[in-house]
Short mmCIF file of C-alpha atoms and ligand atoms in Angstrom, two decimals:
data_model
loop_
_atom_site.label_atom_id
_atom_site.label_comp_id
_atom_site.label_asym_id
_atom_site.label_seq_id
_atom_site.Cartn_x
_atom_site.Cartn_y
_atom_site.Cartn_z
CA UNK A 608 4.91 -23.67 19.59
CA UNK A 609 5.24 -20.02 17.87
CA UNK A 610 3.53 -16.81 18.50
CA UNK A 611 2.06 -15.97 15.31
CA UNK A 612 0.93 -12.57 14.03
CA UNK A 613 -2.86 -13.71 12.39
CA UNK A 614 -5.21 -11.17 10.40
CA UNK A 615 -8.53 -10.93 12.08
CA UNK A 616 -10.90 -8.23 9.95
CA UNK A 617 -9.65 -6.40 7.35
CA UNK A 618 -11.53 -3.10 5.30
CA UNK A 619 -11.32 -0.30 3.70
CA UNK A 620 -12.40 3.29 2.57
CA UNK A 621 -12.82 5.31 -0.88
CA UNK A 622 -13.43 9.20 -0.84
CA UNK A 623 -16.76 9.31 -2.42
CA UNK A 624 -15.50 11.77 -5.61
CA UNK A 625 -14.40 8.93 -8.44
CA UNK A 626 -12.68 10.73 -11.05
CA UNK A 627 -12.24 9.77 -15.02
CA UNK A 628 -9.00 10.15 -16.69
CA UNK A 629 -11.24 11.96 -19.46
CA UNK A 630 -10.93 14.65 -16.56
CA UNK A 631 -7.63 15.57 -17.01
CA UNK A 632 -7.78 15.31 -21.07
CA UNK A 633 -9.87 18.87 -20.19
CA UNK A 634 -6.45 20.60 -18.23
CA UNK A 635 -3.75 18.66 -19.37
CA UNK A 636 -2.24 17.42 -23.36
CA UNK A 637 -2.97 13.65 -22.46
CA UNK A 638 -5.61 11.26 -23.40
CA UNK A 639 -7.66 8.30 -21.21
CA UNK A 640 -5.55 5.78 -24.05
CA UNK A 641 -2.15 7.55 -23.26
CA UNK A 642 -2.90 6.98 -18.93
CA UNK A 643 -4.43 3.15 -19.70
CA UNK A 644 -1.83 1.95 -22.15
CA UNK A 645 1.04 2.92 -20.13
CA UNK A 646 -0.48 2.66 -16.52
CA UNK A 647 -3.51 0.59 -16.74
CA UNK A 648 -5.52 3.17 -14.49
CA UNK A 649 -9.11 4.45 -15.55
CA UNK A 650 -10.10 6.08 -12.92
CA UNK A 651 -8.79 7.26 -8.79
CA UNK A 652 -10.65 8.42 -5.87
CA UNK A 653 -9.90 12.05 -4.68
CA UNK A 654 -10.33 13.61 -0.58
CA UNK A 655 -13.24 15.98 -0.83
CA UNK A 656 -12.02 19.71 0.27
CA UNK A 657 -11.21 19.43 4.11
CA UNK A 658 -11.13 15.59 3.86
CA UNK A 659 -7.88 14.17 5.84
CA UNK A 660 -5.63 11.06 5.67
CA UNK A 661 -6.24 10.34 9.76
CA UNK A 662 -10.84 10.78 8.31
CA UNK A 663 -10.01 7.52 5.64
CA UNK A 664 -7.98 5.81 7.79
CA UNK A 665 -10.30 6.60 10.74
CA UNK A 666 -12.66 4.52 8.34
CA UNK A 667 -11.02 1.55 7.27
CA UNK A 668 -10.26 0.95 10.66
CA UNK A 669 -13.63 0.89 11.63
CA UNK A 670 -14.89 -1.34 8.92
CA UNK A 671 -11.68 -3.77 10.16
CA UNK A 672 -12.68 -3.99 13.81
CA UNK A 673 -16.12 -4.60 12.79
CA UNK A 674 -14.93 -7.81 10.89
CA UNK A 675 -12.90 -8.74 13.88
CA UNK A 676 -15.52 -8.37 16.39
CA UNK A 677 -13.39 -5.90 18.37
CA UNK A 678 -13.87 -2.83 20.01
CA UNK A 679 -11.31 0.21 19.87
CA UNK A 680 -10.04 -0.65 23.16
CA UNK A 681 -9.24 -4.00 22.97
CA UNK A 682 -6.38 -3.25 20.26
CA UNK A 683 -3.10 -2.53 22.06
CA UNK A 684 -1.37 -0.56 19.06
CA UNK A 685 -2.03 1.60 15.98
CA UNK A 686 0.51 1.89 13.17
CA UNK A 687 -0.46 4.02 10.54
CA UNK A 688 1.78 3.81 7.13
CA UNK A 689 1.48 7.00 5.05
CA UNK A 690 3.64 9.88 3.82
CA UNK A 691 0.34 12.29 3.47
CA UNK A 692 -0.31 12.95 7.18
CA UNK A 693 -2.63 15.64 8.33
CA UNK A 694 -0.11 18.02 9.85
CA UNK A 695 3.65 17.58 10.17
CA UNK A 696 2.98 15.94 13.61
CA UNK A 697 1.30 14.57 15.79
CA UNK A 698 0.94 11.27 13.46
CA UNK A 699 -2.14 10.39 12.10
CA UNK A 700 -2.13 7.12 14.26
CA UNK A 701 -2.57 8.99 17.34
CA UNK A 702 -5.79 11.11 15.30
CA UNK A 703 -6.84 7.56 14.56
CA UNK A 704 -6.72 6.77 17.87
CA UNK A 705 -8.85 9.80 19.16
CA UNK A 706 -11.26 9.44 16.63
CA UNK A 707 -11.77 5.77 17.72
CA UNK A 708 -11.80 6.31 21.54
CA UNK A 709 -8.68 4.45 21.74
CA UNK A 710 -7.09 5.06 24.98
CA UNK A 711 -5.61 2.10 26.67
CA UNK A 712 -2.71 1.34 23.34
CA UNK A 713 0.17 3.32 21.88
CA UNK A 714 0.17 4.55 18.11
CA UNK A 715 2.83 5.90 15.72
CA UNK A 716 3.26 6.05 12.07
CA UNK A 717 5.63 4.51 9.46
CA UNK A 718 6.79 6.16 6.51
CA UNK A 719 8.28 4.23 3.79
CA UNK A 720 6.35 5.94 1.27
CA UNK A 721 4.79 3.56 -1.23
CA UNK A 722 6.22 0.73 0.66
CA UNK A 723 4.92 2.06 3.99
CA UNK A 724 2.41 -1.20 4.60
CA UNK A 725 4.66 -3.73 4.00
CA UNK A 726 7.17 -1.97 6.56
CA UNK A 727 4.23 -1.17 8.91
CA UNK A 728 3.31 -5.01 8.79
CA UNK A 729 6.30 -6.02 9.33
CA UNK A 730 6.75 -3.56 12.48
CA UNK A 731 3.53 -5.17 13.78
CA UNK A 732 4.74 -8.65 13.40
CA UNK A 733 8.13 -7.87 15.58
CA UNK A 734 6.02 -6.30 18.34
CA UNK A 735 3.73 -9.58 18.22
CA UNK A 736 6.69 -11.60 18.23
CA UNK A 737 8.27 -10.30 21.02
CA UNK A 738 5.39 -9.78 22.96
CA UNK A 739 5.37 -6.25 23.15
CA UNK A 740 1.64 -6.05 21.88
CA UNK A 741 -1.46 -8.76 21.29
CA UNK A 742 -3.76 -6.72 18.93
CA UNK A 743 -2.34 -4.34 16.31
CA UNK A 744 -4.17 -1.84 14.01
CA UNK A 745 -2.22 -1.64 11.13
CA UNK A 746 -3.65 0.90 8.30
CA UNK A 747 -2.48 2.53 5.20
CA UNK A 748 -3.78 5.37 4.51
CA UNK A 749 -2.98 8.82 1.53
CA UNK A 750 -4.50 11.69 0.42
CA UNK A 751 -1.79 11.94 -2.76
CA UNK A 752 -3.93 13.94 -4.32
CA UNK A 753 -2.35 16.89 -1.56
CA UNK A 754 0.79 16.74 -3.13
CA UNK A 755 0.11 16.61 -6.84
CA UNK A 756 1.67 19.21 -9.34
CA UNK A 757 -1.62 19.22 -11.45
CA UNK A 758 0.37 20.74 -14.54
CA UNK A 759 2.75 17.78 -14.30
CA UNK A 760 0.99 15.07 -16.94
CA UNK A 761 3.78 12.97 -15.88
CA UNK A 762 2.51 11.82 -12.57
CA UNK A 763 -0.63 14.01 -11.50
CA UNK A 764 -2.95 11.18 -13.91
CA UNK A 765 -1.24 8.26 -11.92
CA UNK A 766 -1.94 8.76 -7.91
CA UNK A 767 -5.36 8.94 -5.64
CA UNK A 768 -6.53 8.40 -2.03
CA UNK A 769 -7.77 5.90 -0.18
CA UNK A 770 -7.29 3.72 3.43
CA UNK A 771 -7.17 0.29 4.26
CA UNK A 772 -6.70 -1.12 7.61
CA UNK A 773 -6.26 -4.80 9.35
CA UNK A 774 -5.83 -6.43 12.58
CA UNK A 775 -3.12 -8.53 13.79
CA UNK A 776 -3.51 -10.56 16.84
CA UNK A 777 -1.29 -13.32 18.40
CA UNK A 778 -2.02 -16.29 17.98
CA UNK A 779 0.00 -19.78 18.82
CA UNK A 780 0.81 -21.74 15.90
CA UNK A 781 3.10 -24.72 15.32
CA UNK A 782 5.97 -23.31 13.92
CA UNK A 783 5.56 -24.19 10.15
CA UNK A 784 4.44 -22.88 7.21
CA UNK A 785 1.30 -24.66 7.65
CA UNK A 786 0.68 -21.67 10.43
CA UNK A 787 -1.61 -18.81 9.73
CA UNK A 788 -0.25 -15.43 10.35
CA UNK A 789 2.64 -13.60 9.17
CA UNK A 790 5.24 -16.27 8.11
CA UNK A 791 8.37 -14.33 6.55
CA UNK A 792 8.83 -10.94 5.63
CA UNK A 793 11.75 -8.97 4.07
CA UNK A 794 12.65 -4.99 3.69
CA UNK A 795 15.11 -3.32 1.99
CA UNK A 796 16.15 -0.19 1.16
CA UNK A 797 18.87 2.41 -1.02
CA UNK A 798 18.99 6.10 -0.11
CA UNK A 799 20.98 6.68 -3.41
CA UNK A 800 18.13 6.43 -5.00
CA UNK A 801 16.42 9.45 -2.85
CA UNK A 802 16.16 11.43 -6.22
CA UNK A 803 14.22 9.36 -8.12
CA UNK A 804 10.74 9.59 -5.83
CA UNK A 805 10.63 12.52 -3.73
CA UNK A 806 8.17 15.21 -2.58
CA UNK A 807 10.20 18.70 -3.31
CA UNK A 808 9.08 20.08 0.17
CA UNK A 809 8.82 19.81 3.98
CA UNK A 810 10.03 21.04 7.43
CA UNK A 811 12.91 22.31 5.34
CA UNK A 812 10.90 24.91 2.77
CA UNK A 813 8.08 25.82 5.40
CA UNK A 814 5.58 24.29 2.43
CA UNK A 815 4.28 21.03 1.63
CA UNK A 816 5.56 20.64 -1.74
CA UNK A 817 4.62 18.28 -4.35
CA UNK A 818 5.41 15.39 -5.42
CA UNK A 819 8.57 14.74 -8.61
CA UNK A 820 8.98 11.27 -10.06
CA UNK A 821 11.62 9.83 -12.90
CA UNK A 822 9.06 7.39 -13.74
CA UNK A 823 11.30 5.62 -16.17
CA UNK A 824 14.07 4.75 -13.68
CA UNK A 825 11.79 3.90 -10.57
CA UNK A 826 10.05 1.57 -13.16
CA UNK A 827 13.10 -0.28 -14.36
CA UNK A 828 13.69 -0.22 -10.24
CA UNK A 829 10.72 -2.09 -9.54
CA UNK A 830 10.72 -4.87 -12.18
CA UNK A 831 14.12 -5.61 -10.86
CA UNK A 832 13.58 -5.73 -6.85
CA UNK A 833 9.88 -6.61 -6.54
CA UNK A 834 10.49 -9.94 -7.88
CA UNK A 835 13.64 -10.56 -5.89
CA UNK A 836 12.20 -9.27 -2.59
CA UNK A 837 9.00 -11.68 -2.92
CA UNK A 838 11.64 -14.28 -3.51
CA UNK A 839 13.65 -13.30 -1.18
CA UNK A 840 10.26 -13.28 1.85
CA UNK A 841 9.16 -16.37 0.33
CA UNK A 842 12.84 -18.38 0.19
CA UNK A 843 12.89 -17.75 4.34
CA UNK A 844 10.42 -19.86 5.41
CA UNK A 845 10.48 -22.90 2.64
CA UNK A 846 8.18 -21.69 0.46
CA UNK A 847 8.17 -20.96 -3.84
CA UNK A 848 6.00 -19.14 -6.23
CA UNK A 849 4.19 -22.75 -6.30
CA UNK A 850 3.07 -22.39 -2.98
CA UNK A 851 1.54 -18.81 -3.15
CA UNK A 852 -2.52 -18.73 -3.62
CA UNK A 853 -2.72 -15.08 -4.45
CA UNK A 854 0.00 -11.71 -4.83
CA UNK A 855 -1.30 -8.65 -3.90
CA UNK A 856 1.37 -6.05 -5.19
CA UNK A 857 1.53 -2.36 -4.74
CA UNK A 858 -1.15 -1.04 -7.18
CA UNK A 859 1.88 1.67 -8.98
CA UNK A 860 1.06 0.70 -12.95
CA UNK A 861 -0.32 -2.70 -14.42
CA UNK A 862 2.48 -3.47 -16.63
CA UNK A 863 4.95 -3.62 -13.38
CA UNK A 864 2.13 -6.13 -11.66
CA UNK A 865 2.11 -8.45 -14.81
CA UNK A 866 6.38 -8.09 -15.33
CA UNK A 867 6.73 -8.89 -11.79
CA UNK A 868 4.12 -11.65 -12.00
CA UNK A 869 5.84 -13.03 -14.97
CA UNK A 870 9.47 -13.34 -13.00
CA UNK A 871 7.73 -14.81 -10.04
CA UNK A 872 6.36 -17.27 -12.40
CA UNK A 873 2.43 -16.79 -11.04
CA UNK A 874 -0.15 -16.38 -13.47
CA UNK A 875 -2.48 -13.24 -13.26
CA UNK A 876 -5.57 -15.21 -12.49
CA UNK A 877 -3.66 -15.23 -9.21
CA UNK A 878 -2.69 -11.45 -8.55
CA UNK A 879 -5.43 -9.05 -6.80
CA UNK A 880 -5.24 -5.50 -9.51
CA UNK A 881 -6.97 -3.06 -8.50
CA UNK A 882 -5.10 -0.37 -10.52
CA UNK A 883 -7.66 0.33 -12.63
CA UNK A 884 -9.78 1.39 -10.20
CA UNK A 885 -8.01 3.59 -7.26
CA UNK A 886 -4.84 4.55 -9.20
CA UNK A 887 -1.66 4.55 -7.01
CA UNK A 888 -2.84 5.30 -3.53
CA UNK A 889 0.99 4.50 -2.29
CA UNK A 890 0.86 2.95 1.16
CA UNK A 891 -3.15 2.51 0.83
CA UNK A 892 -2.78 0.29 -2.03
CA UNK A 893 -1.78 -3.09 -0.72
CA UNK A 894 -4.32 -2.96 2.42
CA UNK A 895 -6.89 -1.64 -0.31
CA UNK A 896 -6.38 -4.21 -2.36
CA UNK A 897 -6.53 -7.31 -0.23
CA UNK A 898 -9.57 -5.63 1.76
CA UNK A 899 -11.14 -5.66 -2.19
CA UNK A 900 -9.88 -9.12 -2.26
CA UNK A 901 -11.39 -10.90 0.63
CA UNK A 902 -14.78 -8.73 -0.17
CA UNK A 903 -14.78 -10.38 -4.01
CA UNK A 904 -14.14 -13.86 -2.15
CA UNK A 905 -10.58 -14.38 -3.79
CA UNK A 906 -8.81 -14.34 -0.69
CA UNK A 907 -9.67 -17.29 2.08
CA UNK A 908 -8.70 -18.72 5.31
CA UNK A 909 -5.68 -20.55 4.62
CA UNK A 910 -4.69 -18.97 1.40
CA UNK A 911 -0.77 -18.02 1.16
CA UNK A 912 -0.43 -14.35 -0.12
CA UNK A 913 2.28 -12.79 -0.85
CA UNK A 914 2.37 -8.63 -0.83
CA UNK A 915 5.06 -6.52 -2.42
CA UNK A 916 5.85 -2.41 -2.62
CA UNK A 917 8.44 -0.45 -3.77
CA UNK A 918 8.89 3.56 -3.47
CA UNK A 919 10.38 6.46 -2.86
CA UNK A 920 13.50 6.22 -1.15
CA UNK A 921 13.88 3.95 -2.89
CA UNK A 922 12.36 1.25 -0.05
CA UNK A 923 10.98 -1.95 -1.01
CA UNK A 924 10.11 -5.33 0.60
CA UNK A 925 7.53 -8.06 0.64
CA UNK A 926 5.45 -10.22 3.58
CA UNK A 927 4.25 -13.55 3.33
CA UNK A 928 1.78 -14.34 5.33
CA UNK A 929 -1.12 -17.36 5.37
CA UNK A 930 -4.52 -15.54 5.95
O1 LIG B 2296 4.49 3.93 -6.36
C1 LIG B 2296 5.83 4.25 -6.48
C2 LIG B 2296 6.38 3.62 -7.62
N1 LIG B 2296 6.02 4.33 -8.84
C3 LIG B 2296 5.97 3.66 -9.90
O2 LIG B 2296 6.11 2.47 -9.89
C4 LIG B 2296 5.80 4.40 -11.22
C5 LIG B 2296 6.82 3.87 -12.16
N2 LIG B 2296 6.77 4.44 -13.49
C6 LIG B 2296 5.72 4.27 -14.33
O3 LIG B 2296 4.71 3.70 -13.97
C7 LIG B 2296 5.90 4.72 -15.77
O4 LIG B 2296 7.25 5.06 -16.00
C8 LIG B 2296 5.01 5.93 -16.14
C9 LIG B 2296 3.55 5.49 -16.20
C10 LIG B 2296 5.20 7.04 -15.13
C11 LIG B 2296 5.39 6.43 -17.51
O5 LIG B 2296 5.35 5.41 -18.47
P1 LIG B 2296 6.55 5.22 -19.51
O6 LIG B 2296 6.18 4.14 -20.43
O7 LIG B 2296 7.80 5.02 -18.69
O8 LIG B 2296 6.53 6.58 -20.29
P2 LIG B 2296 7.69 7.65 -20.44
O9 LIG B 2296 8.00 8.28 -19.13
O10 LIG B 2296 8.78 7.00 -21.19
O11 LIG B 2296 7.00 8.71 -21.33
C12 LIG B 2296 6.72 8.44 -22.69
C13 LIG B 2296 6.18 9.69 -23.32
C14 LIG B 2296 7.01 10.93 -23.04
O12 LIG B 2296 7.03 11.70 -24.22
P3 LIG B 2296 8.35 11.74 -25.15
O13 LIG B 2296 9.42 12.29 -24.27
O14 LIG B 2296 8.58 10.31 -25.55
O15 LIG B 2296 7.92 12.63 -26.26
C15 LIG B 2296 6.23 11.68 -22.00
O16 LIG B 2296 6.40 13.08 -22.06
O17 LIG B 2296 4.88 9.96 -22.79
C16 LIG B 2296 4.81 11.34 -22.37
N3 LIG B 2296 3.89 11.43 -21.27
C17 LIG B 2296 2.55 11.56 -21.44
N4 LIG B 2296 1.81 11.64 -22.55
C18 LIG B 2296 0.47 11.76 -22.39
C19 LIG B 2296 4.14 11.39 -19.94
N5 LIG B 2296 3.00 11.51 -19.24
C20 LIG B 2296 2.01 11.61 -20.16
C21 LIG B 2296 0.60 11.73 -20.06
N6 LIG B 2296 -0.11 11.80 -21.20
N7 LIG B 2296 -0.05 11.77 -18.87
#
């Protein structure tokens, strides 16, 4: 027998502004074909003025207890991945925690940038594992559109905000990959990379800063390691790109979702994209996108999925998990 970390609700939240990438052919010298072609993303959601990261999280997690039939109290820990948080500190978990009249767990947040869910899931799984907690929140959540440098065409057109949150709760299982739960997951990172993805401010300048990308080289990046590291997750516990029902990737730019499905060998008809819709919403975009998944009735009980991030840092990593 083998404690198992096993989704219970899952949801998610969209600011309510949508906006066009004919919006920024009005400030900027690009073009809706220039941002599609190379990115695959029509449209993002942007915060409304006063709108915070803890607000959409605050709402996805909602929308997940609902599905799990649970009340704020009854979950024993909030993780909360994001690198937008409302103020330097206290983390957004713990406003997530206020705002749900949560006051019998612990909350923190994870940062790991665009790979901030996978490494927040796996932080939830360990504490499962070893016992340490029953019921975890564990929520994504970004207002990118903060930390934009709107004269920069090069990545203001690619990034919005959004939330998604699920619930982990132990469960016993029987110690193969038949189990449902989190079944492998693997993280990795390379701080000589910290140039490539970086927000130019902080504690250190006294201002917020905004956000500088070399697209190029954190694209050749993730066709290399997103592959590998879904590999890698899925190699641990048995398991091929045979086995896996559905991939939901990091929503960064179609044409890294379709290389990386290509190496794994999975077709698209079995890879969640949302891309086109939200944009990049960093650590939002995986818990977005299965939420989106589930709700379109791709994703079912006993379906093997397979998530995968990369980002700043560079930090990257997958989880495996049978929902
Ligand atoms: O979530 C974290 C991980 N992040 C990512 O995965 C993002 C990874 N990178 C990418 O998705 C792509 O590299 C981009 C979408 C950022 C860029 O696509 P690309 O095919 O690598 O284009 P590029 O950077 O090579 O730029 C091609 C041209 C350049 O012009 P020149 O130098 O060839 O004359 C850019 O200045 O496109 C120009 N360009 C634009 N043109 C119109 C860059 N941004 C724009 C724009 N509109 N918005």
């Amino acid at each position: 027998m083998t404690r198992r970390a096993v989704v219970k609700g899952i949801g998610h939240y969209l600011p309510e502004r949508i906006v066009p990438n004919a919006e920024f052919e009005k400030t900027l010298d690009t073009s809706n074909d220039w941002i599609v072609s190379r990115s695959g993303i029509e449209r993002r959601h942007f915060a409304a003025e006063g709108e915070t990261t803890s607000q959409l999280a605050t709402h996805a997690a909602k929308a997940a207890l609902e599905m799990a039939g649970m009340d704020a109290n009854d979950i024993d820990a909030i993780i909360v991945a994001t690198s937008t948080p409302d103020n330097t500190f206290p983390s957004a978990a713990t406003m997530v925690q206020s705002a749900l009249g949560n006051t019998t767990g612990f909350a923190f947040d994870v940062q790991a940038v665009c790979a901030g869910f996978v490494y927040a899931m796996s932080n939830a799984n360990a504490m499962i594992l070893a016992g340490q907690a029953d019921r975890v929140l564990v929520i994504g959540a970004e207002t990118f559109s903060r930390i934009m440098d709107w004269t920069d065409r090069s990545t203001c057109v690619l990034f919005g905000d959004g939330a998604g949150a699920l619930i982990l709760a132990a469960e016993t299982g029987n110690g193969t990959s038949d189990d449902r739960g989190i079944l492998a997951t693997d993280l990795n990172s390379d701080g000589r990379y910290k140039d490539l993805l970086y927000v130019d401010g902080g504690v250190a300048t006294q201002n917020t800063g905004v956000l500088r990308m070399e697209g190029k080289e954190v694209f050749r990046h993730a066709v290399e390691k997103l592959a590998q590291t879904a590999d890698a997750a899925l190699e641990k516990v048995g398991l091929s790109a045979e086995d896996v029902d559905w991939v939901v990737p990091h929503q960064a730019n179609i044409r890294i979702i379709q290389s990386t499905a290509r190496k794994l060998g999975v077709g698209m008809d079995r890879v969640v994209v949302t891309v086109q819709d939200h944009g990049n919403t960093s650590a939002a975009s995986i818990p977005l996108a299965l939420s989106i998944g589930v709700s379109e009735g791709k994703i079912k009980p006993g379906d093997l999925v397979v998530t995968e991030a990369i980002g700043g840092g560079l930090a990257w990593g997958a989880v495996v998990l049978r929902w």
